[in-house]
Amino acid sequence: MTEQESGGLARLRRAAGHTQETFVKAFRQESARLGVAAAVSVRQLRRWESETRPPLPHPGQQAVLEAMFGMPLAEMGFDVPGHRVTVAAPISDAGEVKRRTFVADAGALAAAALLPAALGPRIGTADLGRLRERLDGLYKTDHTAGSVPASTQAERIEAEITRALSSASYTSGVGRELQTMLAELHGHRAWYGYDGGRIAEGRAACMEALAAAQLVDNPLLQISVLETLVLLAVKAGRSWEAASAVENAYRLATQAGAGATVHLVIALRDANVATHAGDLSGARRALSRAVSYQGRADADTDVPNWANFVGPFEVDYATADMYVRADQPKRAVPFLRAAVRGIGGGLARNSASYRVKLAGVLLAAGEVDEACAEVGGVLDTWGGIASPRLLGKVHDFQRAAGVVDSPTARESVARIRDTV
């Protein structure tokens, strides 16, 4: 092997988008797929890549390397003895040769290993960084301005990523990240369907997101989709689907070794399912788990973006929801007040939604003046949020207040009519 040839394996690895560490992992995965007892360490890979006459991979390693790069071992620059040379010829022409054969020209296979077939613009890590920044920005837009403007932004980003996947040139690592982003976008669309009351559309986006997350083998992303599916399934009256989504989310979280914050989100969805099913003892158990996870959440070092919204205020809100379902609005009020105080200003849409929920419960508890004051505070900033779900909650309050014989209630109803 010449000095120039000694870099052949390294070039193939880099062109496939691998560091030496990720290549070792990919090698192990390919070995498992082939059912071959073979492994490689980073140290051994460095010897293969850097030594003038590197040690010859054993037959099992040879099978894995040839499967990963789609070319004979000899074409990678190794000195391969004749009895182990893999021929590049049609299988039907192999005759009595028992060695594994390739069905295409080795040169063409080498080129395919280095570059994808697409001839479009090259997509690299800098492009991924810009797309990632825009994708992460969707959370801020949704939380501050609502799902309507966020949905418009998401459509543009999705079109750009789809165009890149179908026509651009990129390494396998970049392609995987693009597919991961696309799965996240489907998850965003599922939430926008829920927030907009388009439940069937949201469920369809959930299924698309779940399939995409499974294809890139990302369990945390699958959990994020499942927690949205819970909300959609409850709205659709599919309690069995919601319960199944919760169980699968717990299973994935355990397998992935997810932190307390992710488990907290799942426990809150578990409580949501139980509350809407009228299983109040089940809701209490789920909320007890949520409190336990909340107490450990500060130790989490890597929280996914989709779980950053959660906090003690969510536990308070879910507890209040349980009391509302039990027709005990007065017991729900202190929890809702705590949730409104704790949510902070960064989640404007959720904060407004919580305040309207509190207003409705206060109204049911006979606290008319305070209820109308809460809705008035929401209406003061109404022009900055575009959320169909929030709008629906305001209309629900308007209808409930419309039957209350009170000057404050009548004034509140009139203001809602004029503002909304």
mmCIF file of C-alpha atoms in Angstrom, residues 16-410:
data_model
loop_
_atom_site.group_PDB
_atom_site.id
_atom_site.type_symbol
_atom_site.label_atom_id
_atom_site.label_comp_id
_atom_site.label_asym_id
_atom_site.label_seq_id
_atom_site.Cartn_x
_atom_site.Cartn_y
_atom_site.Cartn_z
ATOM 1 C CA ALA A 16 -19.605 9.097 4.621
ATOM 2 C CA GLY A 17 -19.854 11.756 7.332
ATOM 3 C CA HIS A 18 -18.175 9.764 10.115
ATOM 4 C CA THR A 19 -15.625 10.635 12.746
ATOM 5 C CA GLN A 20 -13.491 7.703 13.875
ATOM 6 C CA GLU A 21 -15.730 7.326 16.935
ATOM 7 C CA THR A 22 -19.015 7.336 14.991
ATOM 8 C CA PHE A 23 -17.542 4.966 12.411
ATOM 9 C CA VAL A 24 -16.792 2.433 15.145
ATOM 10 C CA LYS A 25 -20.435 2.656 16.252
ATOM 11 C CA ALA A 26 -21.697 2.333 12.662
ATOM 12 C CA PHE A 27 -19.384 -0.657 12.163
ATOM 13 C CA ARG A 28 -20.918 -2.353 15.204
ATOM 14 C CA GLN A 29 -24.442 -1.684 13.897
ATOM 15 C CA GLU A 30 -23.619 -3.050 10.433
ATOM 16 C CA SER A 31 -22.025 -6.115 12.003
ATOM 17 C CA ALA A 32 -25.252 -6.771 13.925
ATOM 18 C CA ARG A 33 -27.344 -6.376 10.761
ATOM 19 C CA LEU A 34 -25.149 -8.861 8.895
ATOM 20 C CA GLY A 35 -25.048 -11.295 11.802
ATOM 21 C CA VAL A 36 -21.250 -11.263 11.672
ATOM 22 C CA ALA A 37 -19.125 -11.530 14.819
ATOM 23 C CA ALA A 38 -16.839 -8.586 14.099
ATOM 24 C CA ALA A 39 -15.854 -5.370 15.831
ATOM 25 C CA VAL A 40 -13.243 -2.641 15.556
ATOM 26 C CA SER A 41 -11.811 -0.169 18.051
ATOM 27 C CA VAL A 42 -10.785 3.421 17.384
ATOM 28 C CA ARG A 43 -7.160 2.371 17.899
ATOM 29 C CA GLN A 44 -7.428 -0.385 15.300
ATOM 30 C CA LEU A 45 -9.193 1.955 12.851
ATOM 31 C CA ARG A 46 -6.324 4.433 13.206
ATOM 32 C CA ARG A 47 -3.845 1.690 12.287
ATOM 33 C CA TRP A 48 -5.907 0.795 9.219
ATOM 34 C CA GLU A 49 -5.980 4.421 8.150
ATOM 35 C CA SER A 50 -2.454 5.583 8.929
ATOM 36 C CA GLU A 51 0.025 2.735 8.626
ATOM 37 C CA THR A 52 1.885 2.190 5.355
ATOM 38 C CA ARG A 53 1.151 -1.538 5.491
ATOM 39 C CA PRO A 54 -1.833 -1.794 7.843
ATOM 40 C CA PRO A 55 -2.875 -5.133 9.293
ATOM 41 C CA LEU A 56 -5.348 -7.020 7.130
ATOM 42 C CA PRO A 57 -8.900 -7.067 8.530
ATOM 43 C CA HIS A 58 -10.023 -10.584 9.406
ATOM 44 C CA PRO A 59 -12.783 -12.140 7.228
ATOM 45 C CA GLY A 60 -15.612 -10.919 9.454
ATOM 46 C CA GLN A 61 -14.270 -7.372 9.462
ATOM 47 C CA GLN A 62 -13.788 -7.596 5.702
ATOM 48 C CA ALA A 63 -17.456 -8.487 5.206
ATOM 49 C CA VAL A 64 -18.576 -5.529 7.292
ATOM 50 C CA LEU A 65 -16.225 -3.027 5.622
ATOM 51 C CA GLU A 66 -17.281 -4.161 2.147
ATOM 52 C CA ALA A 67 -20.950 -3.865 3.085
ATOM 53 C CA MET A 68 -20.455 -0.373 4.552
ATOM 54 C CA PHE A 69 -18.582 1.068 1.590
ATOM 55 C CA GLY A 70 -20.003 -1.055 -1.215
ATOM 56 C CA MET A 71 -16.602 -1.946 -2.651
ATOM 57 C CA PRO A 72 -14.055 -4.783 -2.383
ATOM 58 C CA LEU A 73 -11.504 -4.617 0.426
ATOM 59 C CA ALA A 74 -8.664 -4.526 -2.102
ATOM 60 C CA GLU A 75 -10.105 -1.300 -3.548
ATOM 61 C CA MET A 76 -9.728 0.298 -0.122
ATOM 62 C CA GLY A 77 -5.952 -0.108 -0.384
ATOM 63 C CA PHE A 78 -5.371 -3.235 1.690
ATOM 64 C CA ASP A 79 -3.016 -5.984 0.509
ATOM 65 C CA VAL A 80 -5.524 -8.820 0.202
ATOM 66 C CA PRO A 81 -4.319 -12.404 -0.537
ATOM 67 C CA GLY A 82 -5.795 -14.040 -3.619
ATOM 68 C CA HIS A 83 -8.075 -16.439 -1.757
ATOM 69 C CA ARG A 84 -9.772 -13.473 -0.014
ATOM 70 C CA VAL A 85 -10.126 -11.145 -2.975
ATOM 71 C CA THR A 86 -13.737 -10.189 -3.589
ATOM 72 C CA VAL A 87 -14.434 -10.022 -7.321
ATOM 73 C CA ALA A 88 -16.456 -7.238 -8.899
ATOM 74 C CA ALA A 89 -18.467 -9.079 -11.503
ATOM 75 C CA PRO A 90 -22.069 -10.122 -12.206
ATOM 76 C CA ILE A 91 -23.035 -12.989 -9.943
ATOM 77 C CA SER A 92 -24.183 -15.105 -12.880
ATOM 78 C CA ASP A 93 -20.616 -15.009 -14.279
ATOM 79 C CA ALA A 94 -18.964 -16.146 -11.064
ATOM 80 C CA GLY A 95 -18.919 -19.818 -12.039
ATOM 81 C CA GLU A 96 -17.359 -22.000 -9.391
ATOM 82 C CA VAL A 97 -15.956 -19.061 -7.455
ATOM 83 C CA LYS A 98 -17.464 -19.218 -3.974
ATOM 84 C CA ARG A 99 -16.370 -15.739 -2.915
ATOM 85 C CA ARG A 100 -18.962 -12.994 -2.485
ATOM 86 C CA THR A 101 -19.278 -10.916 -5.654
ATOM 87 C CA PHE A 102 -20.334 -7.356 -6.399
ATOM 88 C CA VAL A 103 -22.864 -6.710 -9.132
ATOM 89 C CA ALA A 104 -21.493 -3.348 -10.260
ATOM 90 C CA ASP A 105 -18.176 -1.879 -11.332
ATOM 91 C CA ALA A 106 -15.914 -1.205 -8.357
ATOM 92 C CA GLY A 107 -15.090 2.292 -9.581
ATOM 93 C CA ALA A 108 -18.759 3.223 -9.756
ATOM 94 C CA LEU A 109 -19.294 1.841 -6.276
ATOM 95 C CA ALA A 110 -16.389 3.872 -4.948
ATOM 96 C CA ALA A 111 -17.847 7.028 -6.436
ATOM 97 C CA ALA A 112 -21.256 6.243 -4.955
ATOM 98 C CA ALA A 113 -19.665 5.798 -1.555
ATOM 99 C CA LEU A 114 -18.034 9.214 -1.778
ATOM 100 C CA LEU A 115 -20.921 11.307 -3.103
ATOM 101 C CA PRO A 116 -24.687 10.910 -3.417
ATOM 102 C CA ALA A 117 -26.284 10.805 -6.827
ATOM 103 C CA ALA A 118 -27.788 14.278 -6.441
ATOM 104 C CA LEU A 119 -26.069 17.046 -8.379
ATOM 105 C CA GLY A 120 -27.675 19.961 -6.556
ATOM 106 C CA PRO A 121 -26.038 22.440 -4.163
ATOM 107 C CA ARG A 122 -23.821 21.061 -1.429
ATOM 108 C CA ILE A 123 -25.341 21.058 2.073
ATOM 109 C CA GLY A 124 -22.848 21.163 4.942
ATOM 110 C CA THR A 125 -22.744 21.682 8.680
ATOM 111 C CA ALA A 126 -22.984 25.482 8.375
ATOM 112 C CA ASP A 127 -26.272 25.093 6.467
ATOM 113 C CA LEU A 128 -27.494 22.686 9.137
ATOM 114 C CA GLY A 129 -26.683 25.240 11.819
ATOM 115 C CA ARG A 130 -28.761 27.916 10.109
ATOM 116 C CA LEU A 131 -31.693 25.538 9.644
ATOM 117 C CA ARG A 132 -31.443 24.358 13.233
ATOM 118 C CA GLU A 133 -31.553 27.943 14.518
ATOM 119 C CA ARG A 134 -34.715 28.648 12.517
ATOM 120 C CA LEU A 135 -36.295 25.362 13.593
ATOM 121 C CA ASP A 136 -35.600 26.008 17.280
ATOM 122 C CA GLY A 137 -37.024 29.506 16.829
ATOM 123 C CA LEU A 138 -40.447 27.980 16.140
ATOM 124 C CA TYR A 139 -40.846 27.240 19.851
ATOM 125 C CA LYS A 140 -40.349 30.903 20.738
ATOM 126 C CA THR A 141 -42.761 32.079 18.047
ATOM 127 C CA ASP A 142 -45.424 29.611 19.152
ATOM 128 C CA HIS A 143 -45.021 30.404 22.853
ATOM 129 C CA THR A 144 -45.065 34.177 22.394
ATOM 130 C CA ALA A 145 -47.164 34.894 19.290
ATOM 131 C CA GLY A 146 -49.192 31.694 18.876
ATOM 132 C CA SER A 147 -49.430 28.777 16.491
ATOM 133 C CA VAL A 148 -50.720 30.725 13.487
ATOM 134 C CA PRO A 149 -47.494 32.677 12.726
ATOM 135 C CA ALA A 150 -45.400 29.682 13.842
ATOM 136 C CA SER A 151 -47.212 27.473 11.328
ATOM 137 C CA THR A 152 -46.398 29.884 8.506
ATOM 138 C CA GLN A 153 -42.709 29.836 9.420
ATOM 139 C CA ALA A 154 -42.740 26.037 9.708
ATOM 140 C CA GLU A 155 -44.131 25.644 6.193
ATOM 141 C CA ARG A 156 -41.227 27.629 4.749
ATOM 142 C CA ILE A 157 -38.619 25.663 6.688
ATOM 143 C CA GLU A 158 -40.215 22.331 5.748
ATOM 144 C CA ALA A 159 -40.194 23.234 2.053
ATOM 145 C CA GLU A 160 -36.512 24.151 2.273
ATOM 146 C CA ILE A 161 -35.536 20.917 4.033
ATOM 147 C CA THR A 162 -37.593 18.756 1.662
ATOM 148 C CA ARG A 163 -35.989 20.475 -1.326
ATOM 149 C CA ALA A 164 -32.517 19.880 0.129
ATOM 150 C CA LEU A 165 -33.203 16.196 0.805
ATOM 151 C CA SER A 166 -34.506 15.592 -2.700
ATOM 152 C CA SER A 167 -32.052 17.597 -4.803
ATOM 153 C CA ALA A 168 -28.967 18.671 -2.834
ATOM 154 C CA SER A 169 -25.636 16.915 -2.347
ATOM 155 C CA TYR A 170 -24.700 15.921 1.222
ATOM 156 C CA THR A 171 -22.991 13.263 3.304
ATOM 157 C CA SER A 172 -24.926 10.545 5.091
ATOM 158 C CA GLY A 173 -24.479 12.322 8.422
ATOM 159 C CA VAL A 174 -25.918 15.564 7.063
ATOM 160 C CA GLY A 175 -28.770 13.653 5.414
ATOM 161 C CA ARG A 176 -29.650 12.003 8.702
ATOM 162 C CA GLU A 177 -29.775 15.373 10.451
ATOM 163 C CA LEU A 178 -31.999 16.794 7.697
ATOM 164 C CA GLN A 179 -34.391 13.866 8.136
ATOM 165 C CA THR A 180 -34.376 14.426 11.904
ATOM 166 C CA MET A 181 -35.315 18.074 11.374
ATOM 167 C CA LEU A 182 -38.103 17.037 9.027
ATOM 168 C CA ALA A 183 -39.462 14.677 11.686
ATOM 169 C CA GLU A 184 -39.401 17.561 14.180
ATOM 170 C CA LEU A 185 -41.319 19.753 11.735
ATOM 171 C CA HIS A 186 -44.016 17.115 11.366
ATOM 172 C CA GLY A 187 -44.229 17.142 15.158
ATOM 173 C CA HIS A 188 -44.671 20.923 15.129
ATOM 174 C CA ARG A 189 -47.466 20.577 12.561
ATOM 175 C CA ALA A 190 -49.171 18.055 14.834
ATOM 176 C CA TRP A 191 -49.185 20.604 17.664
ATOM 177 C CA TYR A 192 -50.469 23.351 15.355
ATOM 178 C CA GLY A 193 -53.306 21.008 14.384
ATOM 179 C CA TYR A 194 -54.177 20.562 18.054
ATOM 180 C CA ASP A 195 -53.975 24.267 18.823
ATOM 181 C CA GLY A 196 -56.056 25.104 15.757
ATOM 182 C CA GLY A 197 -58.754 22.534 16.468
ATOM 183 C CA ARG A 198 -57.854 20.564 13.321
ATOM 184 C CA ILE A 199 -57.645 17.272 15.180
ATOM 185 C CA ALA A 200 -57.663 14.873 12.190
ATOM 186 C CA GLU A 201 -54.959 16.926 10.494
ATOM 187 C CA GLY A 202 -52.915 16.940 13.682
ATOM 188 C CA ARG A 203 -53.194 13.174 14.124
ATOM 189 C CA ALA A 204 -52.066 12.623 10.517
ATOM 190 C CA ALA A 205 -49.023 14.839 11.136
ATOM 191 C CA CYS A 206 -48.329 12.859 14.325
ATOM 192 C CA MET A 207 -48.238 9.575 12.442
ATOM 193 C CA GLU A 208 -45.923 11.068 9.828
ATOM 194 C CA ALA A 209 -43.652 12.478 12.539
ATOM 195 C CA LEU A 210 -43.614 9.197 14.455
ATOM 196 C CA ALA A 211 -42.626 7.208 11.361
ATOM 197 C CA ALA A 212 -39.887 9.713 10.512
ATOM 198 C CA ALA A 213 -38.533 9.654 14.086
ATOM 199 C CA GLN A 214 -38.444 5.841 14.012
ATOM 200 C CA LEU A 215 -36.539 5.874 10.716
ATOM 201 C CA VAL A 216 -33.764 8.003 12.218
ATOM 202 C CA ASP A 217 -33.887 5.876 15.394
ATOM 203 C CA ASN A 218 -34.431 8.839 17.729
ATOM 204 C CA PRO A 219 -36.384 7.707 20.820
ATOM 205 C CA LEU A 220 -36.546 11.161 22.444
ATOM 206 C CA LEU A 221 -38.054 12.587 19.268
ATOM 207 C CA GLN A 222 -40.586 9.741 19.256
ATOM 208 C CA ILE A 223 -41.549 10.645 22.833
ATOM 209 C CA SER A 224 -42.101 14.274 21.834
ATOM 210 C CA VAL A 225 -44.513 13.128 19.111
ATOM 211 C CA LEU A 226 -46.303 10.716 21.425
ATOM 212 C CA GLU A 227 -46.938 13.413 24.046
ATOM 213 C CA THR A 228 -48.649 15.527 21.376
ATOM 214 C CA LEU A 229 -50.572 12.471 20.167
ATOM 215 C CA VAL A 230 -51.958 12.074 23.702
ATOM 216 C CA LEU A 231 -53.542 15.535 23.523
ATOM 217 C CA LEU A 232 -54.957 14.920 20.052
ATOM 218 C CA ALA A 233 -56.299 11.475 20.945
ATOM 219 C CA VAL A 234 -58.057 12.846 24.037
ATOM 220 C CA LYS A 235 -59.676 15.565 21.936
ATOM 221 C CA ALA A 236 -60.748 12.957 19.369
ATOM 222 C CA GLY A 237 -62.311 10.768 22.075
ATOM 223 C CA ARG A 238 -59.776 7.990 21.434
ATOM 224 C CA SER A 239 -58.873 7.271 25.052
ATOM 225 C CA TRP A 240 -57.333 3.889 24.187
ATOM 226 C CA GLU A 241 -54.951 5.563 21.737
ATOM 227 C CA ALA A 242 -53.985 8.201 24.307
ATOM 228 C CA ALA A 243 -53.278 5.541 26.956
ATOM 229 C CA SER A 244 -51.213 3.495 24.505
ATOM 230 C CA ALA A 245 -49.189 6.575 23.558
ATOM 231 C CA VAL A 246 -48.393 7.179 27.242
ATOM 232 C CA GLU A 247 -47.252 3.582 27.783
ATOM 233 C CA ASN A 248 -45.044 3.656 24.704
ATOM 234 C CA ALA A 249 -43.549 6.964 25.809
ATOM 235 C CA TYR A 250 -42.669 5.490 29.213
ATOM 236 C CA ARG A 251 -41.073 2.463 27.502
ATOM 237 C CA LEU A 252 -38.987 4.613 25.148
ATOM 238 C CA ALA A 253 -37.881 6.890 27.988
ATOM 239 C CA THR A 254 -36.677 3.902 29.985
ATOM 240 C CA GLN A 255 -34.814 2.435 27.024
ATOM 241 C CA ALA A 256 -33.182 5.773 26.173
ATOM 242 C CA GLY A 257 -32.222 6.524 29.770
ATOM 243 C CA ALA A 258 -34.145 9.818 29.573
ATOM 244 C CA GLY A 259 -33.868 12.309 32.402
ATOM 245 C CA ALA A 260 -36.429 13.407 34.970
ATOM 246 C CA THR A 261 -37.739 16.280 32.815
ATOM 247 C CA VAL A 262 -38.782 13.967 29.985
ATOM 248 C CA HIS A 263 -40.399 11.611 32.493
ATOM 249 C CA LEU A 264 -42.185 14.614 34.012
ATOM 250 C CA VAL A 265 -43.775 15.465 30.651
ATOM 251 C CA ILE A 266 -44.957 11.861 30.240
ATOM 252 C CA ALA A 267 -46.385 11.753 33.779
ATOM 253 C CA LEU A 268 -48.362 14.932 33.082
ATOM 254 C CA ARG A 269 -49.789 13.399 29.907
ATOM 255 C CA ASP A 270 -50.604 10.283 31.927
ATOM 256 C CA ALA A 271 -52.534 12.473 34.378
ATOM 257 C CA ASN A 272 -54.265 14.174 31.459
ATOM 258 C CA VAL A 273 -55.507 10.840 30.095
ATOM 259 C CA ALA A 274 -56.709 9.645 33.503
ATOM 260 C CA THR A 275 -58.463 12.956 34.261
ATOM 261 C CA HIS A 276 -60.397 12.976 31.005
ATOM 262 C CA ALA A 277 -61.330 9.326 31.487
ATOM 263 C CA GLY A 278 -62.742 10.144 34.926
ATOM 264 C CA ASP A 279 -60.130 7.946 36.630
ATOM 265 C CA LEU A 280 -59.307 10.385 39.427
ATOM 266 C CA SER A 281 -57.315 7.854 41.465
ATOM 267 C CA GLY A 282 -55.194 7.190 38.366
ATOM 268 C CA ALA A 283 -54.757 10.929 37.907
ATOM 269 C CA ARG A 284 -53.547 11.292 41.506
ATOM 270 C CA ARG A 285 -51.007 8.505 41.005
ATOM 271 C CA ALA A 286 -49.694 10.124 37.820
ATOM 272 C CA LEU A 287 -49.475 13.516 39.532
ATOM 273 C CA SER A 288 -47.552 11.960 42.437
ATOM 274 C CA ARG A 289 -45.043 10.628 39.904
ATOM 275 C CA ALA A 290 -44.911 14.072 38.304
ATOM 276 C CA VAL A 291 -44.082 15.696 41.646
ATOM 277 C CA SER A 292 -41.302 13.143 42.171
ATOM 278 C CA TYR A 293 -39.823 13.797 38.726
ATOM 279 C CA GLN A 294 -40.111 17.568 39.228
ATOM 280 C CA GLY A 295 -38.007 17.271 42.370
ATOM 281 C CA ARG A 296 -35.219 15.656 40.331
ATOM 282 C CA ALA A 297 -35.464 17.789 37.187
ATOM 283 C CA ASP A 298 -32.811 20.292 38.329
ATOM 284 C CA ALA A 299 -30.187 17.550 37.994
ATOM 285 C CA ASP A 300 -30.887 17.130 34.260
ATOM 286 C CA THR A 301 -27.973 18.288 32.127
ATOM 287 C CA ASP A 302 -29.422 17.842 28.640
ATOM 288 C CA VAL A 303 -33.108 18.676 28.220
ATOM 289 C CA PRO A 304 -34.562 18.485 24.670
ATOM 290 C CA ASN A 305 -36.126 21.680 23.321
ATOM 291 C CA TRP A 306 -39.642 20.267 23.277
ATOM 292 C CA ALA A 307 -39.478 19.587 27.033
ATOM 293 C CA ASN A 308 -38.193 23.031 28.034
ATOM 294 C CA PHE A 309 -41.732 24.344 28.555
ATOM 295 C CA VAL A 310 -42.408 22.111 31.534
ATOM 296 C CA GLY A 311 -42.090 23.197 35.156
ATOM 297 C CA PRO A 312 -43.852 23.209 38.547
ATOM 298 C CA PHE A 313 -46.627 25.362 37.061
ATOM 299 C CA GLU A 314 -47.584 22.492 34.731
ATOM 300 C CA VAL A 315 -47.997 20.182 37.715
ATOM 301 C CA ASP A 316 -50.187 22.792 39.435
ATOM 302 C CA TYR A 317 -52.266 23.213 36.275
ATOM 303 C CA ALA A 318 -52.765 19.448 35.896
ATOM 304 C CA THR A 319 -53.775 19.183 39.556
ATOM 305 C CA ALA A 320 -56.337 21.943 39.074
ATOM 306 C CA ASP A 321 -57.649 20.158 35.995
ATOM 307 C CA MET A 322 -58.236 17.055 38.110
ATOM 308 C CA TYR A 323 -60.295 19.040 40.639
ATOM 309 C CA VAL A 324 -62.293 20.697 37.867
ATOM 310 C CA ARG A 325 -63.092 17.256 36.458
ATOM 311 C CA ALA A 326 -64.214 16.215 39.953
ATOM 312 C CA ASP A 327 -66.556 19.245 40.002
ATOM 313 C CA GLN A 328 -64.614 20.902 42.820
ATOM 314 C CA PRO A 329 -63.728 24.319 41.344
ATOM 315 C CA LYS A 330 -62.921 25.937 44.716
ATOM 316 C CA ARG A 331 -60.179 23.351 45.324
ATOM 317 C CA ALA A 332 -58.833 23.987 41.818
ATOM 318 C CA VAL A 333 -58.490 27.761 42.280
ATOM 319 C CA PRO A 334 -55.299 27.865 44.451
ATOM 320 C CA PHE A 335 -53.502 25.505 42.071
ATOM 321 C CA LEU A 336 -54.459 27.598 39.050
ATOM 322 C CA ARG A 337 -53.364 30.778 40.805
ATOM 323 C CA ALA A 338 -50.004 29.159 41.521
ATOM 324 C CA ALA A 339 -49.718 28.060 37.896
ATOM 325 C CA VAL A 340 -50.422 31.582 36.624
ATOM 326 C CA ARG A 341 -47.824 33.043 39.008
ATOM 327 C CA GLY A 342 -45.214 30.434 38.131
ATOM 328 C CA ILE A 343 -45.392 30.346 34.354
ATOM 329 C CA GLY A 344 -43.480 33.585 33.792
ATOM 330 C CA GLY A 345 -43.522 35.984 30.858
ATOM 331 C CA GLY A 346 -41.620 33.911 28.297
ATOM 332 C CA LEU A 347 -44.640 31.721 27.530
ATOM 333 C CA ALA A 348 -47.171 34.416 26.653
ATOM 334 C CA ARG A 349 -49.641 32.130 24.900
ATOM 335 C CA ASN A 350 -49.663 29.552 27.683
ATOM 336 C CA SER A 351 -49.829 32.299 30.301
ATOM 337 C CA ALA A 352 -52.925 33.785 28.643
ATOM 338 C CA SER A 353 -54.459 30.313 28.348
ATOM 339 C CA TYR A 354 -53.853 29.651 32.054
ATOM 340 C CA ARG A 355 -55.423 32.977 33.022
ATOM 341 C CA VAL A 356 -58.556 32.276 30.986
ATOM 342 C CA LYS A 357 -58.758 28.822 32.565
ATOM 343 C CA LEU A 358 -58.449 30.420 36.005
ATOM 344 C CA ALA A 359 -61.150 32.931 35.078
ATOM 345 C CA GLY A 360 -63.534 30.140 34.111
ATOM 346 C CA VAL A 361 -62.938 28.244 37.347
ATOM 347 C CA LEU A 362 -63.307 31.424 39.424
ATOM 348 C CA LEU A 363 -66.607 32.059 37.679
ATOM 349 C CA ALA A 364 -67.766 28.528 38.518
ATOM 350 C CA ALA A 365 -66.669 29.093 42.123
ATOM 351 C CA GLY A 366 -68.776 32.269 42.350
ATOM 352 C CA GLU A 367 -65.837 34.740 42.234
ATOM 353 C CA VAL A 368 -67.308 36.808 39.386
ATOM 354 C CA ASP A 369 -65.351 40.047 39.809
ATOM 355 C CA GLU A 370 -61.976 38.306 40.044
ATOM 356 C CA ALA A 371 -62.856 36.084 37.085
ATOM 357 C CA CYS A 372 -63.664 39.076 34.888
ATOM 358 C CA ALA A 373 -60.490 40.843 36.012
ATOM 359 C CA GLU A 374 -58.391 37.875 34.854
ATOM 360 C CA VAL A 375 -60.021 37.875 31.423
ATOM 361 C CA GLY A 376 -59.559 41.630 31.247
ATOM 362 C CA GLY A 377 -55.821 41.173 31.760
ATOM 363 C CA VAL A 378 -55.712 38.729 28.843
ATOM 364 C CA LEU A 379 -57.657 41.097 26.591
ATOM 365 C CA ASP A 380 -55.171 43.892 27.374
ATOM 366 C CA THR A 381 -52.543 42.016 25.328
ATOM 367 C CA TRP A 382 -54.875 40.220 22.958
ATOM 368 C CA GLY A 383 -53.514 41.635 19.699
ATOM 369 C CA GLY A 384 -50.134 39.944 20.109
ATOM 370 C CA ILE A 385 -51.283 36.304 20.197
ATOM 371 C CA ALA A 386 -52.845 34.267 17.381
ATOM 372 C CA SER A 387 -53.993 30.944 18.852
ATOM 373 C CA PRO A 388 -57.327 29.340 17.882
ATOM 374 C CA ARG A 389 -57.347 27.236 21.058
ATOM 375 C CA LEU A 390 -56.940 30.339 23.226
ATOM 376 C CA LEU A 391 -59.690 32.037 21.244
ATOM 377 C CA GLY A 392 -61.976 29.068 21.937
ATOM 378 C CA LYS A 393 -61.317 29.309 25.672
ATOM 379 C CA VAL A 394 -62.201 33.019 25.642
ATOM 380 C CA HIS A 395 -65.463 32.273 23.847
ATOM 381 C CA ASP A 396 -66.225 29.556 26.413
ATOM 382 C CA PHE A 397 -65.805 32.134 29.177
ATOM 383 C CA GLN A 398 -67.969 34.590 27.241
ATOM 384 C CA ARG A 399 -70.809 32.064 27.086
ATOM 385 C CA ALA A 400 -70.490 31.160 30.782
ATOM 386 C CA ALA A 401 -70.371 34.811 31.871
ATOM 387 C CA GLY A 402 -73.319 35.642 29.615
ATOM 388 C CA VAL A 403 -75.738 33.828 31.921
ATOM 389 C CA VAL A 404 -74.442 35.494 35.105
ATOM 390 C CA ASP A 405 -76.617 38.318 36.398
ATOM 391 C CA SER A 406 -73.858 40.789 37.232
ATOM 392 C CA PRO A 407 -72.843 44.213 35.861
ATOM 393 C CA THR A 408 -69.196 43.119 35.904
ATOM 394 C CA ALA A 409 -70.024 39.977 33.909
ATOM 395 C CA ARG A 410 -72.076 41.917 31.352
#
